[in-house]
Coordinates of C-alpha atoms in Angstrom, one line a residue:
Chain A
M17 CA -31.1 106.4 -36.0
S18 CA -34.2 107.7 -34.3
L19 CA -34.0 108.7 -30.6
P20 CA -37.1 110.6 -29.4
K21 CA -36.2 113.3 -26.8
D22 CA -39.3 112.7 -24.7
L23 CA -38.4 109.2 -23.8
L24 CA -36.1 107.6 -21.2
Y25 CA -33.7 104.9 -22.1
S26 CA -31.9 101.9 -20.4
E27 CA -28.4 100.6 -21.1
E28 CA -30.1 97.3 -22.2
H29 CA -31.6 99.3 -25.1
E30 CA -35.2 99.8 -24.0
W31 CA -37.2 103.0 -24.2
I32 CA -39.4 104.0 -21.3
K33 CA -42.3 106.5 -21.7
K34 CA -43.9 107.9 -18.6
E35 CA -47.7 107.9 -18.8
G36 CA -49.3 109.2 -15.5
E37 CA -48.6 106.5 -12.8
N38 CA -47.4 104.0 -15.3
V39 CA -44.6 103.5 -17.8
R40 CA -44.7 102.1 -21.4
I41 CA -41.7 100.0 -22.5
G42 CA -40.3 98.9 -25.8
I43 CA -36.9 98.4 -27.5
T44 CA -35.0 101.1 -29.3
D45 CA -34.4 101.8 -32.9
F46 CA -30.8 100.9 -32.4
A47 CA -31.7 97.6 -30.8
Q48 CA -34.0 96.5 -33.6
S49 CA -31.4 97.5 -36.2
E50 CA -28.7 95.5 -34.4
L51 CA -31.0 92.4 -34.1
G52 CA -32.1 92.4 -37.7
D53 CA -35.6 91.2 -38.7
I54 CA -37.6 90.2 -35.7
V55 CA -39.6 87.0 -36.1
F56 CA -41.0 86.4 -32.6
V57 CA -41.7 88.4 -29.5
E58 CA -42.3 86.7 -26.2
L59 CA -43.9 88.9 -23.4
P60 CA -45.2 88.4 -19.9
E61 CA -48.8 88.3 -19.0
V62 CA -51.0 91.0 -17.4
G63 CA -50.6 90.8 -13.7
D64 CA -47.1 89.4 -13.7
E65 CA -44.5 91.1 -11.5
I66 CA -41.3 92.1 -13.3
E67 CA -38.0 92.8 -11.5
A68 CA -35.4 95.4 -12.4
D69 CA -32.4 94.0 -14.4
E70 CA -34.1 90.6 -14.7
P71 CA -35.5 89.2 -18.0
F72 CA -39.2 89.7 -18.6
G73 CA -39.4 88.4 -22.1
S74 CA -37.4 87.8 -25.3
V75 CA -37.2 88.8 -28.9
E76 CA -36.1 86.4 -31.6
S77 CA -34.6 87.7 -34.9
V78 CA -33.3 85.7 -37.8
K79 CA -29.9 85.7 -36.3
T80 CA -30.3 85.5 -32.5
V81 CA -32.6 85.4 -29.5
S82 CA -32.2 88.2 -27.0
E83 CA -33.7 88.6 -23.6
L84 CA -35.6 91.8 -22.6
Y85 CA -34.3 93.2 -19.4
A86 CA -36.7 95.0 -17.2
P87 CA -35.6 98.7 -16.7
L88 CA -37.5 98.8 -13.4
S89 CA -39.6 96.6 -11.1
G90 CA -43.3 96.6 -11.1
K91 CA -46.5 95.0 -12.1
V92 CA -47.5 94.5 -15.8
V93 CA -50.9 96.1 -16.4
E94 CA -51.0 95.9 -20.2
V95 CA -49.3 93.8 -22.9
N96 CA -49.2 94.4 -26.7
E97 CA -50.8 91.2 -27.9
E98 CA -50.6 92.4 -31.5
L99 CA -46.8 91.7 -31.5
E100 CA -47.4 88.0 -31.4
D101 CA -48.9 88.1 -34.9
N102 CA -47.0 91.1 -36.1
P103 CA -43.4 90.9 -34.9
E104 CA -42.4 93.1 -37.8
Y105 CA -43.8 96.1 -36.0
V106 CA -40.5 96.0 -33.9
N107 CA -38.5 96.8 -37.0
E108 CA -41.0 99.1 -38.6
S109 CA -42.3 101.1 -35.7
P110 CA -40.1 100.5 -32.6
Y111 CA -41.5 103.5 -30.7
E112 CA -45.2 103.4 -31.7
N113 CA -46.8 100.1 -32.8
A114 CA -44.1 98.0 -31.1
W115 CA -44.6 99.1 -27.5
M116 CA -44.3 95.9 -25.5
V117 CA -45.7 96.3 -22.0
V118 CA -47.2 98.9 -19.7
V119 CA -46.0 98.6 -16.1
E120 CA -47.0 100.1 -12.8
P121 CA -43.6 100.8 -11.2
S122 CA -43.2 99.6 -7.6
D123 CA -40.8 102.4 -6.9
E124 CA -41.1 105.7 -9.0
S125 CA -37.6 106.8 -8.1
A126 CA -36.3 104.0 -10.3
L127 CA -37.1 106.4 -13.2
D128 CA -34.3 108.7 -12.0
K129 CA -31.7 106.1 -12.8
L130 CA -32.7 105.9 -16.5
L131 CA -30.9 107.6 -19.3
S132 CA -31.8 110.6 -21.3
A133 CA -31.7 110.5 -25.2
E134 CA -28.3 112.2 -25.1
Q135 CA -26.9 109.8 -22.4
Y136 CA -28.2 106.8 -24.4
E137 CA -26.6 108.1 -27.6
E138 CA -23.3 108.0 -25.8
V139 CA -23.9 104.4 -24.8
I140 CA -24.6 103.3 -28.3
K141 CA -21.6 105.1 -29.6
E142 CA -19.4 103.0 -27.4
D143 CA -21.1 99.8 -28.7
Chain B
M28 CA -34.7 71.8 -66.4
A29 CA -33.7 74.9 -64.5
K30 CA -32.6 73.9 -61.1
E31 CA -34.7 76.7 -59.5
N32 CA -37.7 74.8 -60.8
F33 CA -36.9 71.5 -59.3
P34 CA -40.4 70.0 -58.8
L35 CA -41.8 68.6 -55.6
I36 CA -42.5 64.9 -55.6
F37 CA -46.2 65.9 -55.5
E38 CA -45.8 68.0 -58.7
R39 CA -44.2 64.9 -60.5
S40 CA -47.3 62.9 -59.5
K41 CA -49.8 61.7 -62.2
E42 CA -52.9 59.9 -61.3
G43 CA -52.8 56.2 -61.8
K44 CA -49.0 55.8 -62.0
S45 CA -47.3 53.3 -59.8
G46 CA -43.9 52.0 -59.0
Y47 CA -44.9 48.6 -57.7
N48 CA -47.2 45.6 -58.3
L49 CA -48.7 44.0 -55.3
P50 CA -49.0 40.1 -55.5
A51 CA -52.4 38.6 -55.6
L52 CA -54.2 38.5 -52.2
D53 CA -53.4 35.2 -50.5
V54 CA -55.2 35.7 -47.2
P55 CA -58.9 36.0 -46.6
E56 CA -60.3 39.4 -47.4
V57 CA -61.5 41.5 -44.3
N58 CA -64.6 43.7 -44.4
L59 CA -63.5 46.8 -42.6
E60 CA -67.0 48.0 -41.7
E61 CA -67.4 44.8 -39.7
E62 CA -64.1 45.1 -37.9
L63 CA -63.8 48.8 -37.1
D64 CA -65.9 51.6 -35.8
D65 CA -67.0 53.9 -38.5
A66 CA -65.0 56.8 -37.0
Y67 CA -61.7 55.0 -37.7
I68 CA -62.3 54.3 -41.4
R69 CA -60.8 56.7 -43.9
K70 CA -63.4 58.0 -46.3
V71 CA -61.1 59.9 -48.7
D72 CA -57.9 58.4 -50.1
A73 CA -54.6 59.7 -48.8
E74 CA -53.1 62.0 -51.3
L75 CA -49.9 60.3 -51.9
P76 CA -47.7 61.1 -54.9
E77 CA -48.1 58.7 -57.8
V78 CA -44.9 58.2 -59.6
D79 CA -42.9 55.3 -61.2
E80 CA -39.7 54.0 -59.8
L81 CA -37.4 56.0 -62.1
E82 CA -39.1 59.3 -61.4
L83 CA -38.9 58.5 -57.7
M84 CA -35.1 57.8 -58.0
R85 CA -34.7 61.0 -60.0
H86 CA -36.5 62.9 -57.2
Y87 CA -34.1 61.6 -54.5
T88 CA -31.0 61.9 -56.6
G89 CA -32.1 65.5 -57.5
L90 CA -32.5 66.3 -53.8
S91 CA -29.1 64.8 -52.9
N92 CA -27.4 66.9 -55.7
R93 CA -28.9 70.0 -54.2
N94 CA -27.4 69.2 -50.8
F95 CA -24.0 70.5 -49.7
G96 CA -22.0 68.2 -47.5
I97 CA -18.4 67.7 -46.6
L98 CA -18.0 65.6 -49.8
S99 CA -19.2 68.6 -51.9
G100 CA -16.6 71.1 -50.6
F101 CA -15.0 73.0 -47.7
Y102 CA -17.4 73.2 -44.6
P103 CA -15.7 75.3 -42.0
L104 CA -18.7 75.5 -39.7
G105 CA -17.3 76.6 -36.3
S106 CA -18.0 74.5 -33.3
C107 CA -19.3 71.6 -35.5
T108 CA -16.1 69.9 -36.5
M109 CA -17.2 69.0 -40.0
K110 CA -14.3 66.6 -40.7
Y111 CA -14.2 63.9 -43.3
N112 CA -15.8 60.6 -42.2
P113 CA -13.7 57.8 -43.5
V114 CA -15.4 55.2 -45.7
I115 CA -13.9 52.3 -43.7
N116 CA -16.4 53.3 -40.9
E117 CA -19.3 52.4 -43.2
D118 CA -17.6 49.1 -44.1
V119 CA -17.3 48.1 -40.5
A120 CA -20.7 49.3 -39.4
R121 CA -22.3 47.1 -42.0
L122 CA -20.7 43.9 -40.8
P123 CA -23.6 41.5 -40.0
G124 CA -22.5 41.0 -36.4
F125 CA -23.1 44.8 -35.9
S126 CA -25.9 45.5 -38.3
H127 CA -28.1 42.3 -38.1
I128 CA -28.5 42.0 -34.4
H129 CA -31.4 42.7 -32.1
P130 CA -31.3 44.7 -28.8
Y131 CA -33.2 41.9 -27.0
Q132 CA -31.0 39.1 -28.3
D133 CA -29.4 36.8 -25.7
T134 CA -26.2 38.6 -24.8
K135 CA -24.2 35.4 -25.1
T136 CA -24.9 35.6 -28.9
I137 CA -23.7 39.2 -29.3
Q138 CA -20.4 39.2 -27.5
G139 CA -18.6 40.9 -30.3
A140 CA -21.0 43.9 -30.2
L141 CA -20.7 44.1 -26.4
K142 CA -16.9 43.9 -26.5
L143 CA -16.9 46.8 -28.9
M144 CA -19.1 48.9 -26.6
Y145 CA -16.8 47.9 -23.6
D146 CA -13.6 48.7 -25.5
L147 CA -15.0 52.0 -26.8
Q148 CA -15.8 52.9 -23.2
V149 CA -12.2 52.1 -22.2
H150 CA -10.7 54.1 -25.0
L151 CA -12.9 57.1 -24.2
E152 CA -12.0 56.9 -20.6
E153 CA -8.3 57.0 -21.6
I154 CA -8.9 60.0 -24.0
T155 CA -10.9 62.0 -21.5
G156 CA -9.2 60.9 -18.2
M157 CA -12.5 59.9 -16.7
Q158 CA -13.3 56.8 -14.7
E159 CA -16.5 55.5 -16.3
I160 CA -18.4 56.1 -19.5
T161 CA -22.0 55.6 -20.6
L162 CA -22.6 55.4 -24.3
Q163 CA -26.4 56.0 -24.0
P164 CA -26.9 59.7 -24.8
A165 CA -27.8 60.3 -28.4
A166 CA -26.4 63.8 -28.8
G167 CA -24.1 66.3 -27.0
S168 CA -27.1 68.2 -25.6
Q169 CA -28.6 65.0 -24.2
G170 CA -25.2 64.2 -22.7
E171 CA -25.2 67.6 -21.0
W172 CA -28.6 67.0 -19.6
T173 CA -27.7 63.5 -18.4
A174 CA -24.6 64.7 -16.6
L175 CA -26.6 67.5 -14.9
M176 CA -29.2 65.0 -13.7
I177 CA -26.3 63.0 -12.3
F178 CA -25.0 66.1 -10.5
K179 CA -28.5 66.6 -9.2
A180 CA -28.7 63.0 -7.9
F181 CA -25.3 63.3 -6.4
H182 CA -26.1 66.5 -4.5
E183 CA -29.4 65.1 -3.3
A184 CA -27.7 61.9 -2.1
N185 CA -25.4 64.2 -0.1
G186 CA -28.3 66.1 1.5
E187 CA -27.6 69.1 -0.6
S188 CA -30.6 69.3 -2.8
H189 CA -30.6 73.2 -2.3
R190 CA -27.9 73.4 -4.9
N191 CA -29.9 74.8 -7.8
E192 CA -27.5 77.1 -9.7
V193 CA -25.5 76.2 -12.8
I194 CA -22.9 78.7 -13.9
V195 CA -22.4 79.2 -17.6
P196 CA -19.9 81.6 -19.4
D197 CA -21.3 84.4 -21.6
S198 CA -19.5 82.7 -24.5
A199 CA -21.0 79.3 -24.0
H200 CA -22.7 77.1 -26.5
G201 CA -26.5 77.8 -26.4
T202 CA -27.1 74.2 -25.4
N203 CA -25.4 74.7 -22.0
P204 CA -27.9 77.1 -20.5
A205 CA -30.7 75.2 -22.2
S206 CA -29.7 71.9 -20.7
A207 CA -29.3 73.5 -17.3
A208 CA -32.8 75.0 -17.6
V209 CA -34.4 71.7 -18.8
A210 CA -32.7 69.9 -15.9
G211 CA -34.4 72.3 -13.5
F212 CA -31.5 74.6 -12.6
K213 CA -31.2 78.3 -12.5
V214 CA -28.7 79.6 -15.0
V215 CA -26.1 82.1 -13.7
E216 CA -23.8 83.8 -16.2
V217 CA -20.1 84.5 -15.7
K218 CA -18.4 87.1 -17.9
S219 CA -15.4 86.8 -20.2
N220 CA -12.4 89.1 -19.8
E221 CA -10.7 91.2 -22.5
K222 CA -8.6 88.1 -23.6
G223 CA -11.8 86.2 -24.3
L224 CA -11.3 83.9 -21.3
V225 CA -13.6 83.3 -18.3
D226 CA -13.1 86.2 -15.8
V227 CA -11.9 84.3 -12.8
E228 CA -12.7 87.2 -10.4
D229 CA -16.2 87.3 -11.7
L230 CA -16.4 83.5 -11.3
R231 CA -15.5 84.0 -7.6
S232 CA -18.2 86.5 -7.2
V233 CA -21.0 84.3 -8.6
V234 CA -20.1 81.1 -6.7
N235 CA -22.0 80.5 -3.6
E236 CA -23.6 77.7 -1.4
N237 CA -26.2 77.1 -4.1
T238 CA -23.7 76.4 -6.9
A239 CA -24.4 73.0 -8.4
A240 CA -22.0 73.1 -11.3
L241 CA -20.0 75.1 -13.8
M242 CA -20.4 74.2 -17.5
L243 CA -17.4 75.0 -19.6
T244 CA -16.0 74.3 -23.1
N245 CA -12.2 74.2 -23.3
P246 CA -10.9 75.5 -25.6
N247 CA -13.9 77.8 -25.4
T248 CA -16.2 78.9 -28.3
L249 CA -13.6 81.6 -29.3
G250 CA -11.1 78.7 -29.9
L251 CA -9.0 79.9 -27.0
F252 CA -7.7 77.6 -24.2
E253 CA -8.9 78.5 -20.7
T254 CA -5.5 78.8 -19.2
E255 CA -6.8 79.4 -15.6
I256 CA -8.7 76.1 -15.7
L257 CA -7.0 74.6 -12.6
E258 CA -7.8 77.6 -10.6
M259 CA -11.4 77.6 -11.8
S260 CA -11.8 73.9 -10.9
E261 CA -10.5 74.7 -7.4
I262 CA -13.0 77.6 -6.9
I263 CA -16.0 75.4 -7.9
H264 CA -14.8 72.4 -5.9
E265 CA -14.2 74.4 -2.8
A266 CA -17.7 75.7 -3.1
G267 CA -19.0 72.1 -3.3
G268 CA -20.0 72.3 -7.0
K269 CA -19.1 70.0 -9.9
M270 CA -17.3 70.8 -13.1
Y271 CA -18.9 69.9 -16.5
Y272 CA -16.9 69.7 -19.7
D273 CA -18.7 70.3 -23.0
G274 CA -16.7 68.1 -25.4
A275 CA -17.7 69.9 -28.6
N276 CA -14.1 71.2 -28.9
L277 CA -12.2 68.1 -27.9
N278 CA -10.7 68.0 -31.4
A279 CA -8.3 70.7 -30.4
I280 CA -6.6 68.9 -27.5
M281 CA -7.0 65.1 -28.1
G282 CA -3.9 63.3 -26.8
Y283 CA -2.4 66.5 -25.4
A284 CA -4.7 67.4 -22.5
R285 CA -7.5 65.6 -20.7
P286 CA -10.6 67.1 -19.1
G287 CA -10.2 64.6 -16.2
D288 CA -6.7 66.1 -15.5
M289 CA -8.2 69.6 -15.5
G290 CA -10.5 68.8 -12.7
F291 CA -13.7 68.1 -14.6
D292 CA -16.2 65.7 -13.0
A293 CA -18.3 64.9 -16.0
V294 CA -17.5 65.2 -19.7
H295 CA -19.5 64.7 -22.9
L296 CA -18.1 63.7 -26.2
N297 CA -19.6 64.3 -29.6
L298 CA -18.7 61.1 -31.4
H299 CA -20.3 62.6 -34.5
K300 CA -17.9 65.5 -34.4
T301 CA -14.5 64.5 -33.1
F302 CA -14.8 60.7 -33.9
T303 CA -16.2 60.9 -37.4
G304 CA -19.8 59.7 -37.0
P305 CA -21.9 61.1 -39.9
H306 CA -22.9 64.6 -39.2
G307 CA -25.7 66.9 -40.2
G308 CA -29.1 66.0 -41.6
G309 CA -29.9 64.4 -38.3
G310 CA -26.8 62.3 -37.9
P311 CA -27.8 60.5 -35.8
G312 CA -25.5 61.8 -33.1
S313 CA -23.9 60.1 -30.2
G314 CA -23.0 62.0 -27.0
P315 CA -21.5 59.6 -24.5
I316 CA -20.5 61.0 -21.1
G317 CA -17.7 60.2 -18.8
V318 CA -17.7 60.7 -15.0
T319 CA -15.4 60.4 -12.0
E320 CA -15.6 57.5 -9.6
E321 CA -17.8 59.2 -7.1
L322 CA -20.5 59.9 -9.8
A323 CA -20.3 56.5 -11.4
P324 CA -23.1 55.0 -9.2
F325 CA -25.5 57.5 -10.7
L326 CA -24.9 56.7 -14.4
P327 CA -27.8 55.6 -16.6
K328 CA -28.4 51.9 -16.6
P329 CA -27.5 49.5 -18.0
V330 CA -23.7 49.7 -18.3
V331 CA -21.6 47.2 -20.1
R332 CA -19.3 45.1 -17.9
E333 CA -16.8 42.4 -18.4
K334 CA -16.4 39.3 -16.2
D335 CA -14.1 36.4 -16.9
G336 CA -13.8 37.3 -20.6
M337 CA -17.6 37.6 -21.1
Y338 CA -19.6 40.8 -21.5
D339 CA -23.0 41.6 -20.2
F340 CA -25.3 44.5 -19.3
D341 CA -25.3 45.4 -15.6
Y342 CA -28.7 46.7 -14.4
D343 CA -27.8 46.5 -10.8
L344 CA -27.2 50.2 -10.2
P345 CA -29.7 51.2 -7.3
Q346 CA -28.6 54.9 -7.5
S347 CA -28.8 55.1 -11.3
I348 CA -30.8 58.1 -12.7
G349 CA -32.4 55.5 -15.1
M350 CA -32.3 55.0 -18.8
V351 CA -31.9 58.1 -20.9
K352 CA -32.3 56.5 -24.4
G353 CA -34.1 53.5 -25.7
Y354 CA -31.8 50.5 -25.6
Y355 CA -28.1 51.3 -25.5
G356 CA -27.4 54.5 -27.4
N357 CA -26.9 55.0 -31.1
F358 CA -24.9 51.8 -31.5
G359 CA -24.1 52.2 -35.2
I360 CA -22.5 55.5 -34.6
N361 CA -20.5 54.1 -31.8
V362 CA -19.2 51.4 -34.1
R363 CA -17.9 54.1 -36.5
A364 CA -16.2 56.0 -33.6
Y365 CA -14.5 52.8 -32.4
T366 CA -13.4 52.1 -36.0
Y367 CA -11.9 55.6 -36.2
I368 CA -10.1 55.4 -32.9
R369 CA -8.6 52.0 -33.8
T370 CA -7.6 53.0 -37.4
M371 CA -6.0 56.3 -36.1
G372 CA -4.3 54.8 -33.1
A373 CA -3.0 56.9 -30.1
E374 CA -0.3 58.7 -32.2
G375 CA -2.8 59.4 -35.0
L376 CA -5.3 61.0 -32.7
K377 CA -2.5 63.4 -31.4
K378 CA -1.8 64.3 -35.0
V379 CA -5.5 65.1 -35.5
S380 CA -5.4 67.8 -32.9
E381 CA -2.0 69.1 -34.1
Y382 CA -3.2 69.6 -37.7
A383 CA -6.6 70.9 -36.6
V384 CA -4.9 73.6 -34.6
L385 CA -2.3 74.3 -37.3
N386 CA -4.9 74.7 -40.0
A387 CA -7.0 77.1 -37.9
N388 CA -4.0 79.3 -37.0
Y389 CA -2.9 79.3 -40.7
I390 CA -6.2 80.7 -41.8
M391 CA -6.5 83.1 -38.9
R392 CA -3.1 84.7 -39.5
S393 CA -3.8 84.9 -43.2
L394 CA -7.1 86.9 -42.6
E395 CA -6.1 89.2 -39.7
E396 CA -5.1 92.0 -42.1
K397 CA -8.5 92.2 -43.9
Y398 CA -10.8 91.3 -41.0
Q399 CA -11.0 92.4 -37.4
L400 CA -9.5 89.8 -35.1
P401 CA -11.0 90.5 -31.6
F402 CA -8.6 88.2 -29.7
T403 CA -5.1 88.0 -31.1
Q404 CA -3.4 85.2 -29.2
H405 CA -2.9 81.9 -31.0
C406 CA -6.1 79.9 -31.4
K407 CA -6.8 76.2 -31.0
H408 CA -8.9 74.3 -33.6
E409 CA -11.1 77.3 -34.4
F410 CA -11.2 81.1 -34.2
V411 CA -13.6 84.0 -34.4
I412 CA -13.2 87.0 -36.6
S413 CA -15.5 90.0 -36.7
G414 CA -17.1 91.6 -39.8
N415 CA -17.1 95.0 -38.1
K416 CA -14.7 96.6 -40.7
Q417 CA -17.0 95.4 -43.5
K418 CA -20.1 96.6 -41.5
A419 CA -18.7 100.1 -41.8
Q420 CA -18.8 99.7 -45.6
G421 CA -22.5 98.5 -45.5
V422 CA -21.7 94.8 -45.8
R423 CA -22.9 92.5 -42.9
T424 CA -21.5 89.2 -41.9
L425 CA -24.6 87.6 -43.3
D426 CA -23.7 89.0 -46.7
I427 CA -20.1 87.6 -46.4
A428 CA -21.6 84.2 -45.6
K429 CA -23.9 84.3 -48.6
R430 CA -21.0 85.4 -50.9
L431 CA -18.8 82.5 -49.8
M432 CA -21.3 80.1 -51.4
D433 CA -20.3 81.4 -54.8
F434 CA -16.9 80.0 -54.1
D435 CA -18.3 76.5 -53.4
I436 CA -17.6 77.0 -49.7
H437 CA -20.2 76.3 -47.0
P438 CA -20.5 79.5 -44.8
P439 CA -18.9 79.3 -41.4
T440 CA -21.0 79.7 -38.2
V441 CA -22.2 83.4 -38.0
Y442 CA -23.4 85.7 -35.3
F443 CA -22.0 83.3 -32.6
P444 CA -20.6 83.6 -30.0
L445 CA -22.8 86.4 -28.9
I446 CA -19.9 88.4 -27.3
V447 CA -18.4 89.2 -30.7
G448 CA -20.2 91.6 -33.0
E449 CA -20.8 90.4 -36.6
A450 CA -19.0 87.2 -35.7
L451 CA -17.7 84.6 -38.1
M452 CA -16.6 81.4 -36.3
I453 CA -14.3 79.3 -38.5
E454 CA -13.2 75.7 -37.9
P455 CA -11.3 74.1 -40.8
T456 CA -10.6 70.7 -39.2
E457 CA -7.5 68.6 -39.8
T458 CA -8.8 66.8 -42.9
E459 CA -8.4 69.7 -45.3
S460 CA -5.4 70.2 -47.6
K461 CA -3.4 73.4 -47.8
E462 CA -4.8 74.0 -51.3
T463 CA -8.4 74.0 -49.8
L464 CA -7.3 76.3 -47.0
D465 CA -5.7 78.6 -49.5
H466 CA -8.9 78.7 -51.7
F467 CA -10.8 79.7 -48.6
I468 CA -8.3 82.4 -47.7
E469 CA -8.2 83.8 -51.2
S470 CA -12.0 83.8 -51.3
M471 CA -12.3 85.7 -48.0
I472 CA -9.7 88.3 -49.1
Q473 CA -11.6 88.8 -52.4
I474 CA -14.8 89.3 -50.5
A475 CA -13.2 91.8 -48.2
D476 CA -11.9 93.7 -51.3
E477 CA -15.3 93.6 -52.9
A478 CA -16.8 95.0 -49.6
E479 CA -14.4 97.9 -49.8
N480 CA -14.6 98.7 -53.5
N481 CA -18.0 97.4 -54.6
P482 CA -20.2 96.4 -51.7
E483 CA -23.2 95.7 -53.8
I484 CA -21.6 92.6 -55.2
V485 CA -21.5 91.1 -51.6
Q486 CA -24.8 92.5 -50.6
K487 CA -26.6 90.8 -53.4
A488 CA -24.8 87.4 -53.3
P489 CA -25.1 84.5 -53.9
Y490 CA -25.1 84.3 -57.7
E491 CA -23.9 80.7 -58.4
T492 CA -26.3 78.7 -56.3
D493 CA -29.5 76.9 -57.3
V494 CA -31.5 79.4 -55.4
K495 CA -30.5 83.0 -54.7
R496 CA -31.0 85.1 -51.6
L497 CA -33.8 83.5 -49.6
D498 CA -36.3 85.4 -47.6
E499 CA -35.3 84.2 -44.2
T500 CA -37.6 86.6 -42.4
R501 CA -40.7 85.3 -44.2
A502 CA -39.5 81.8 -43.7
S503 CA -39.4 82.4 -39.9
R504 CA -42.5 84.5 -39.7
K505 CA -44.8 82.5 -41.9
P506 CA -43.2 79.1 -42.2
V507 CA -44.8 76.6 -44.6
L508 CA -44.0 73.3 -43.0
S509 CA -46.0 70.8 -44.9
Y510 CA -47.3 70.4 -48.5
Q511 CA -50.8 71.5 -49.1
K512 CA -52.2 71.3 -52.6
Q513 CA -54.0 74.7 -52.6
I514 CA -50.8 76.5 -51.7
T515 CA -49.0 75.1 -54.7
K516 CA -51.9 76.2 -56.9
E517 CA -51.7 79.7 -55.7
A518 CA -48.0 79.9 -56.2

């Protein structure tokens, strides 16, 4: 199970990468392996506001549909449109090709509440 | 012919073959060019398959032989109540007074059909403890939506149109939040506790002045009876909300407990589950709903009423939400449900629930050693086990489901409810013999042993079916939904 040390994580199994003012968001390797083969990814549009702990999209696998919960509030500035045609990226490359959105956080301090790789590892051990 | 190579009807086609002879033209011939604009005239013949009648019949018989239904074998699909549909239902549904009538016929000439609808409503009122029934909705999901629209109309009539939240447990059937969303409500989730029941304290915390309704299945999707149901009804009613009963699991409590007595304001029934309408392959379904007296004015119109021994449609419902289905519901299915209720009788229906619950508990206790049982109390008509023990051996629930097919068993519902990891949801129904239940138990135990000793056997299953492990991912990512000649050529 891959857990890059330079990323932050949420209890809802998203990874968050700080990039200057913005953050890049995707789902973790653990999440994709639990979901199984992903067949559809639904994402917001550029300009949409997302709200912490509220759904901002969904991923559908052969066995279930799961909502994506926003790890923080902010404005969507970029969306990975390639995922629409290539949902398999989520399984093959969760931390690279399958980034989902880039968000401009409305409150930077929200990042402090996120988990480190070690803390997230504890969360998935309990699952 | 190898079954894997079962040809498509298009592949059986040979140019010039035909299964019919049209009679000589006995009306004046029409020149299309004179009658129609050029844009509407087909220039290329439709590519219809050309086969003779015997080939056509072999095609359909071949398809039916590849199908797996309740008449092929055990079908323990949780939440779906795949029980045997008695043949007498078909006999009665084919009586000309039911099958050769027209929805616009003078109601004086179809008194028998109307009396059947009326009597079915009365029986369903008694079974559910509700005051009025509409037979219109064509499925459980449409029943849910209809009831929510009635709640909405009721709240609006009371000047409370701000009530826009519907509470749904995290273990609910997927249709519940979907119906609420389609009806224009915001969905609010309430959590389950460690016993698999709705957490009453969490319910208290999500109820507020915007609560329009709580949607609940009882017994719930884990097959467990919500023992705090009266308290839950009180919490919702005190907040001014309404209680909705998802009747998918009525088979567990029929004749023993009634949603009306638990405080529910609206109920749907799945006549194609509990009351032996044909099921699967599009049914069609029938999802009547029952409501309390205060909600009755909002029912879809028309309703069937009786006056001086004569039956008629009553359209005079000024507060009705309107019609929800063409004509009067899936009448043919309602005839089958009526037949079932009358052939079983009140005592018979109680026995149905008794055996449904006994069969489920028998299987559950026989499997609890080999499989993880997340909730250990007695179940009702169905139960959920987890494949977590097998997951540790590299065998997933999907593999177990596939392997079951080698034992001539239709896999149970898998990966639902969502609150149990690697879930298998098993509902045997009352119509199965002990021998069949034992065959299922032995098969499940063998699969658990295989998972422990030789997981590859399970991982690569099935072996005995016409087609082997299908590529479900590719089917979802790149679905081929219609026949196109060039695709067949490539393949």
